[in-house]
Tab-separated table of C-alpha atoms and ligand atoms in Angstrom:
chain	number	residue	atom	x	y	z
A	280	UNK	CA	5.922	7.610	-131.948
A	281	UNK	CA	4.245	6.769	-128.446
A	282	UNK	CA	7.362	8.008	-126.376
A	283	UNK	CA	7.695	11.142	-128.320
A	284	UNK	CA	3.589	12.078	-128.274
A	285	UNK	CA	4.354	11.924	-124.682
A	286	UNK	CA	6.780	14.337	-124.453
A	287	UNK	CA	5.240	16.780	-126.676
A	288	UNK	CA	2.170	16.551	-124.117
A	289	UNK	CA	4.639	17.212	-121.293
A	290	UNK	CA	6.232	20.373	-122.982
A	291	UNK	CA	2.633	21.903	-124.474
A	292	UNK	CA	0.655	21.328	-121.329
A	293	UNK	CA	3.208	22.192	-118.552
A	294	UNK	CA	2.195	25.385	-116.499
A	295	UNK	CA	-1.633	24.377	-115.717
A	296	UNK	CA	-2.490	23.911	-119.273
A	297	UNK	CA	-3.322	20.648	-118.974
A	298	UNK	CA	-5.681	21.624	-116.058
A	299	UNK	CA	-7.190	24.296	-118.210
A	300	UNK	CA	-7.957	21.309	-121.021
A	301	UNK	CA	-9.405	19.148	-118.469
A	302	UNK	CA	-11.864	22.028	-117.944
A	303	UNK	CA	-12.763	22.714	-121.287
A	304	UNK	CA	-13.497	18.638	-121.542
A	305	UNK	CA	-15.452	18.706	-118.233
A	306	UNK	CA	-17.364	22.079	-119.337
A	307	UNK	CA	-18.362	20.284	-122.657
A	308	UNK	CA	-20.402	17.722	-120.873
A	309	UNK	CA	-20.260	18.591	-117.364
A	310	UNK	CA	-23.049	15.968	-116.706
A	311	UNK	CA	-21.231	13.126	-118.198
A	312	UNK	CA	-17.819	13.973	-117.033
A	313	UNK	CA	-16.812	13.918	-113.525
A	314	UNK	CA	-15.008	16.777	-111.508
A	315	UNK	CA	-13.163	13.909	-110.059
A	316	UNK	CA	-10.883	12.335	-112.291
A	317	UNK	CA	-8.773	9.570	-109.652
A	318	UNK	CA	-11.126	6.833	-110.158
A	319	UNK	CA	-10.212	6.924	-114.071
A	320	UNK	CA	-14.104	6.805	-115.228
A	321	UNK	CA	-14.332	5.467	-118.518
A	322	UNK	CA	-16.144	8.656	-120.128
A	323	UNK	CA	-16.311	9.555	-123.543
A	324	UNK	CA	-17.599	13.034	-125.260
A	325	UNK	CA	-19.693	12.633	-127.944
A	326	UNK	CA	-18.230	13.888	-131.405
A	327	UNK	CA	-20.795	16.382	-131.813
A	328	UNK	CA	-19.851	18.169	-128.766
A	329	UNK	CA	-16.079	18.237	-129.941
A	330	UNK	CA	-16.568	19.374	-133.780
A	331	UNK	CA	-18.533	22.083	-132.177
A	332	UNK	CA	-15.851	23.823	-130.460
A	333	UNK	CA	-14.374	26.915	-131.732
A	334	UNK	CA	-10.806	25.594	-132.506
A	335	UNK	CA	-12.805	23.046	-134.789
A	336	UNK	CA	-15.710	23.830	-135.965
A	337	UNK	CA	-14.934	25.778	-138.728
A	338	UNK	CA	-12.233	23.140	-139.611
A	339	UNK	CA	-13.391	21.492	-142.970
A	340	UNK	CA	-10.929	17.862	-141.133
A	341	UNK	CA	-12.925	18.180	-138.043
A	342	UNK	CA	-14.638	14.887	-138.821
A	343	UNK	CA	-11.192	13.280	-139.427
A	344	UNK	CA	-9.117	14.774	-137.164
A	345	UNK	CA	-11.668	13.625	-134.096
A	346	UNK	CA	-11.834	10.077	-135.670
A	347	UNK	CA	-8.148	9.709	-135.627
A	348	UNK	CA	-7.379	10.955	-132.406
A	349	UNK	CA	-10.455	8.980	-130.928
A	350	UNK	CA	-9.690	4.927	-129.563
A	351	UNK	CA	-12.476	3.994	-131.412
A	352	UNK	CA	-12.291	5.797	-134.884
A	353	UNK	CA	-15.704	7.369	-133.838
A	354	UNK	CA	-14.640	10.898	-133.068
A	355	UNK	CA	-15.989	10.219	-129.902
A	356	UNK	CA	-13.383	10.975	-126.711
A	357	UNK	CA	-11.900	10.342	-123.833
A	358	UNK	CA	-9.719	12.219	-122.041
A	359	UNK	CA	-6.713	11.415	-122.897
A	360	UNK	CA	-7.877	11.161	-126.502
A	361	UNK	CA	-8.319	15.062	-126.287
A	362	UNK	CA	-5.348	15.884	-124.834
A	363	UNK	CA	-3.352	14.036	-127.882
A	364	UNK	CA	-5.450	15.875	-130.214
A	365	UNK	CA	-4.073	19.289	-128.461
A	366	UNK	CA	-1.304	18.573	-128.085
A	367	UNK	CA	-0.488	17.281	-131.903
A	368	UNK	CA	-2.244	20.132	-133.245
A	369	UNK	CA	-0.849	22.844	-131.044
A	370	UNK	CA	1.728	25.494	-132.435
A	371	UNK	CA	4.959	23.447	-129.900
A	372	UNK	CA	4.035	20.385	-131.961
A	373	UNK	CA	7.069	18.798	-133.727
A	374	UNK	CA	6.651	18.763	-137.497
A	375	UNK	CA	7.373	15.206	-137.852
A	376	UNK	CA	4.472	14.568	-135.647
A	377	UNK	CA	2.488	16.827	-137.477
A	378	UNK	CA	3.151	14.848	-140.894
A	379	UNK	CA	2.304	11.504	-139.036
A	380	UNK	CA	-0.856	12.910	-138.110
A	381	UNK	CA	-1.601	14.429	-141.429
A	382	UNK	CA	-1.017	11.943	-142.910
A	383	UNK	CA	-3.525	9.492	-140.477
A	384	UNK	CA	-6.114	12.409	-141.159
A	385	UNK	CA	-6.095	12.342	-145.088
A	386	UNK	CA	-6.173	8.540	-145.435
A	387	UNK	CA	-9.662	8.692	-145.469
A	388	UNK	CA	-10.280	4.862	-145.645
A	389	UNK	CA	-8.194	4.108	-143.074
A	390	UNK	CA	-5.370	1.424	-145.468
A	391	UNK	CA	-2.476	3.423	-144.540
A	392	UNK	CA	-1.975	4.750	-148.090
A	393	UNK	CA	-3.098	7.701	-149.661
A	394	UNK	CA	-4.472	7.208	-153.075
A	395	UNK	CA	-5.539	9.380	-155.584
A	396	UNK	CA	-9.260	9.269	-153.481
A	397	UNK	CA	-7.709	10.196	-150.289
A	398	UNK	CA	-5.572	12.801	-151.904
A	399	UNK	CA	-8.965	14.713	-153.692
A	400	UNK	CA	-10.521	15.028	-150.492
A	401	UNK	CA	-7.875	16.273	-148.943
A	402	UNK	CA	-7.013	19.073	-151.785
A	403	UNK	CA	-10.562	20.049	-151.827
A	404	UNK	CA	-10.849	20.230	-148.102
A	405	UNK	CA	-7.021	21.954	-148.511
A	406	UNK	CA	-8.571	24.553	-150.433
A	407	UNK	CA	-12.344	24.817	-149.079
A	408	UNK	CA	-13.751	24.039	-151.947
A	409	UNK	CA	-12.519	26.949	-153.788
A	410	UNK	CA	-11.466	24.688	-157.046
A	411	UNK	CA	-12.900	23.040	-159.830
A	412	UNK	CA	-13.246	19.612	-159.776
A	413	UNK	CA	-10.694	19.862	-162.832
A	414	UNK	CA	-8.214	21.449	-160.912
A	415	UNK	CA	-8.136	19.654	-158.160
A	416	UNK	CA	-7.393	16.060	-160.249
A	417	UNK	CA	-4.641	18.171	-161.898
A	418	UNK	CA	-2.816	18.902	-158.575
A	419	UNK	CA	-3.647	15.756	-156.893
A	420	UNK	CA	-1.809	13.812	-160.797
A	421	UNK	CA	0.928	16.541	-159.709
A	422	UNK	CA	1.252	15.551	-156.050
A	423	UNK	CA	1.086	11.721	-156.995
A	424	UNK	CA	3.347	12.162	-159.998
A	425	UNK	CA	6.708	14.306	-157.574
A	426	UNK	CA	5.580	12.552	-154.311
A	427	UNK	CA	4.761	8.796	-155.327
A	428	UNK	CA	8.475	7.743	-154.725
A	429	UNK	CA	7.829	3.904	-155.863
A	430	UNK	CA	5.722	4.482	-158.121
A	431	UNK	CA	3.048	2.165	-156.568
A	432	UNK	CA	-0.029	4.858	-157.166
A	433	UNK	CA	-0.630	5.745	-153.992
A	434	UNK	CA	1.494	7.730	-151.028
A	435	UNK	CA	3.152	5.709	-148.497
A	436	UNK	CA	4.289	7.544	-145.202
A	437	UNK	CA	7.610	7.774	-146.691
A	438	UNK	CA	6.296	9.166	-149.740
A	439	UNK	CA	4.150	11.915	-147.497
A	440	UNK	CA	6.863	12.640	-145.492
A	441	UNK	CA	9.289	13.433	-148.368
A	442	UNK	CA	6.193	15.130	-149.706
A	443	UNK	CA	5.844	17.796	-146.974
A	444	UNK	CA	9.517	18.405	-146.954
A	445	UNK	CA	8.838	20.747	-150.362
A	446	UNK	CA	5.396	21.524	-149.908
A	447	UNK	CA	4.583	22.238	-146.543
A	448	UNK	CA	1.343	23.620	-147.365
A	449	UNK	CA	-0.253	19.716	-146.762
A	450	UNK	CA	0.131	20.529	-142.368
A	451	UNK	CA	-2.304	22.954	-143.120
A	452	UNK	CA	-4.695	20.907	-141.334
A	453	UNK	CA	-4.335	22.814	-138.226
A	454	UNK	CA	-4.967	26.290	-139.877
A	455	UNK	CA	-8.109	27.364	-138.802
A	456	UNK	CA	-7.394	25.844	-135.093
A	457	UNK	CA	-6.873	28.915	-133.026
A	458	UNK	CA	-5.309	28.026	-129.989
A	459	UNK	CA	-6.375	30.266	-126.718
A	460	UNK	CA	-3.428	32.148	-125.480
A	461	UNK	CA	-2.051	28.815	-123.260
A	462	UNK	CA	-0.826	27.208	-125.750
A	463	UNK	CA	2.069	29.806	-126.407
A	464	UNK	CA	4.153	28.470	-123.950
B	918	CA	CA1	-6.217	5.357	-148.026
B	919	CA	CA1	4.044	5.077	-153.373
């Protein structure tokens, strides 16, 4: 998953994109983050200057998605934690990287399984809140009931990614990320 992460970078962020990221991260805490970048510094932007960018802040995974691209599961990030996030959730992103992503983002506690928990915050968040609490538990017995492929109770990776293959509507994460025009390479 490493070798292809890098490659999506390298397609999404040919063409001065990358440059153009690096500027947004400076810009967000230009006293924290250097102009220069060849001594590596070990900088970090704080989580609450990330979730409050536009392509996230109306984003009901914001929290998630910063903690799972973050090294430290804080939200808070480096540089190169920023560019992954871009790059996964850009538009050139391959699917199957999408799904391993998602699928990171709505195991909320983190045991690389999503259980019927993980899977009602995610439908809620899914759907902003717009259903019932009743609702919700009868999609998420749905989801578990076609998806749960050995019947363990809970969603393995396998089981999400045969999941997304007939209802795509779970790498919706991304939806409310609008990407400036850059990104349409
Ligand atoms: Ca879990
Ligand atoms: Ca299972």
């Amino acid at each position: 998953m490493e070798g292809e992460k890098e490659s999506v970078r390298m397609r999404v962020f040919r063409a001065g994109s990358c440059q153009q990221l690096f500027y947004r991260y400076q810009d967000l805490a230009p006293q924290l983050v250097p102009l220069d970048y060849t001594s590596c510094p070990d900088v970090k932007v704080p989580y609450e200057l990330i979730g409050s960018m536009p392509e996230l802040k109306d984003n009901p995974f914001r929290q998630r998605i910063a903690q799972v691209f973050s090294e430290d599961g804080d939200g808070h990030m480096t540089l190169d934690n920023f560019l992954d996030m871009f790059s996964v959730m850009s538009e050139m992103a391959p699917r199957d990287l999408k799904a391993y992503y998602a699928f990171k983002i709505y195991d909320f506690n983190n045991d690389d399984y999503i259980c019927a928990w993980d899977l009602e915050q995610t439908v809620t968040k899914l759907t902003r809140g717009e259903l019932s609490a009743e609702e919700v538990s009868l999609i998420c017995e749905k989801v578990l009931d076609e998806a749960d492929g050995d019947h363990d109770g809970r969603l393995s990776l396998e089981d999400f990614q045969n999941m997304i293959l007939r209802a795509p509507d779970f790498l919706r994460f991304t939806d409310s990320v609008k990407f400036p025009p850059f990104f349409h390479l």
